């Protein structure tokens, strides 16, 4: 796994993860998997779609996590 992706849930991140945090993690993941830091123009669209899909899946994961029985971490309208 990419070492520069940080944990986005408490207690590793004391405050709620922002959309920017989630997108940065998604971008790092797609870069690692694709092997491209910046894709060529002919791959940009598929690269951007992958980042968006990973960001959405990450937001859904964080929305559904329960931390030590404290209930849902985020509200579904925050994504």
GROMACS .gro file of C-alpha atoms in nm:
model
   79
    1UNK     CA    1   0.000   0.000   0.000
    2UNK     CA    2   0.112   0.354  -0.063
    3UNK     CA    3   0.284   0.484   0.250
    4UNK     CA    4   0.182   0.846   0.188
    5UNK     CA    5  -0.189   0.769   0.230
    6UNK     CA    6  -0.284   0.862   0.586
    7UNK     CA    7  -0.553   0.705   0.801
    8UNK     CA    8  -0.869   0.915   0.776
    9UNK     CA    9  -1.056   0.803   1.087
   10UNK     CA   10  -1.013   0.869   1.458
   11UNK     CA   11  -0.798   0.834   1.653
   12UNK     CA   12  -0.536   0.871   1.376
   13UNK     CA   13  -0.714   1.182   1.248
   14UNK     CA   14  -0.870   1.365   1.544
   15UNK     CA   15  -1.107   1.576   1.332
   16UNK     CA   16  -1.341   1.461   1.055
   17UNK     CA   17  -1.172   1.394   0.721
   18UNK     CA   18  -1.240   1.668   0.469
   19UNK     CA   19  -1.326   1.618   0.103
   20UNK     CA   20  -0.972   1.740   0.028
   21UNK     CA   21  -0.826   1.469   0.258
   22UNK     CA   22  -1.036   1.202   0.088
   23UNK     CA   23  -0.946   1.321  -0.263
   24UNK     CA   24  -0.575   1.336  -0.177
   25UNK     CA   25  -0.583   0.977  -0.053
   26UNK     CA   26  -0.774   0.868  -0.365
   27UNK     CA   27  -0.523   1.044  -0.590
   28UNK     CA   28  -0.230   0.875  -0.414
   29UNK     CA   29  -0.397   0.536  -0.450
   30UNK     CA   30  -0.465   0.581  -0.823
   31UNK     CA   31  -0.111   0.707  -0.880
   32UNK     CA   32   0.031   0.402  -0.703
   33UNK     CA   33  -0.190   0.152  -0.885
   34UNK     CA   34  -0.146   0.310  -1.229
   35UNK     CA   35   0.224   0.381  -1.192
   36UNK     CA   36   0.169   0.737  -1.319
   37UNK     CA   37   0.224   1.051  -1.115
   38UNK     CA   38   0.058   1.251  -1.392
   39UNK     CA   39  -0.104   1.059  -1.678
   40UNK     CA   40  -0.056   1.142  -2.044
   41UNK     CA   41  -0.335   1.342  -2.205
   42UNK     CA   42  -0.487   1.030  -2.362
   43UNK     CA   43  -0.518   0.870  -2.016
   44UNK     CA   44  -0.632   1.177  -1.821
   45UNK     CA   45  -1.006   1.108  -1.842
   46UNK     CA   46  -0.985   0.749  -1.717
   47UNK     CA   47  -0.735   0.855  -1.447
   48UNK     CA   48  -0.972   1.130  -1.324
   49UNK     CA   49  -1.270   0.891  -1.325
   50UNK     CA   50  -1.071   0.643  -1.116
   51UNK     CA   51  -0.977   0.912  -0.863
   52UNK     CA   52  -1.343   1.015  -0.836
   53UNK     CA   53  -1.460   0.654  -0.792
   54UNK     CA   54  -1.202   0.584  -0.522
   55UNK     CA   55  -1.287   0.910  -0.344
   56UNK     CA   56  -1.657   0.822  -0.348
   57UNK     CA   57  -1.591   0.471  -0.216
   58UNK     CA   58  -1.369   0.616   0.057
   59UNK     CA   59  -1.635   0.868   0.163
   60UNK     CA   60  -1.894   0.588   0.176
   61UNK     CA   61  -1.661   0.376   0.388
   62UNK     CA   62  -1.596   0.659   0.632
   63UNK     CA   63  -1.969   0.741   0.647
   64UNK     CA   64  -2.049   0.384   0.747
   65UNK     CA   65  -1.774   0.322   1.001
   66UNK     CA   66  -1.865   0.313   1.367
   67UNK     CA   67  -1.584   0.405   1.600
   68UNK     CA   68  -1.602   0.220   1.934
   69UNK     CA   69  -1.981   0.214   1.935
   70UNK     CA   70  -2.007   0.591   1.896
   71UNK     CA   71  -2.242   0.568   1.595
   72UNK     CA   72  -2.185   0.670   1.236
   73UNK     CA   73  -1.877   0.886   1.186
   74UNK     CA   74  -2.015   1.125   0.925
   75UNK     CA   75  -2.358   1.214   0.796
   76UNK     CA   76  -2.446   1.092   0.449
   77UNK     CA   77  -2.518   1.446   0.327
   78UNK     CA   78  -2.154   1.547   0.396
   79UNK     CA   79  -2.022   1.346   0.102
   0.00000   0.00000   0.00000
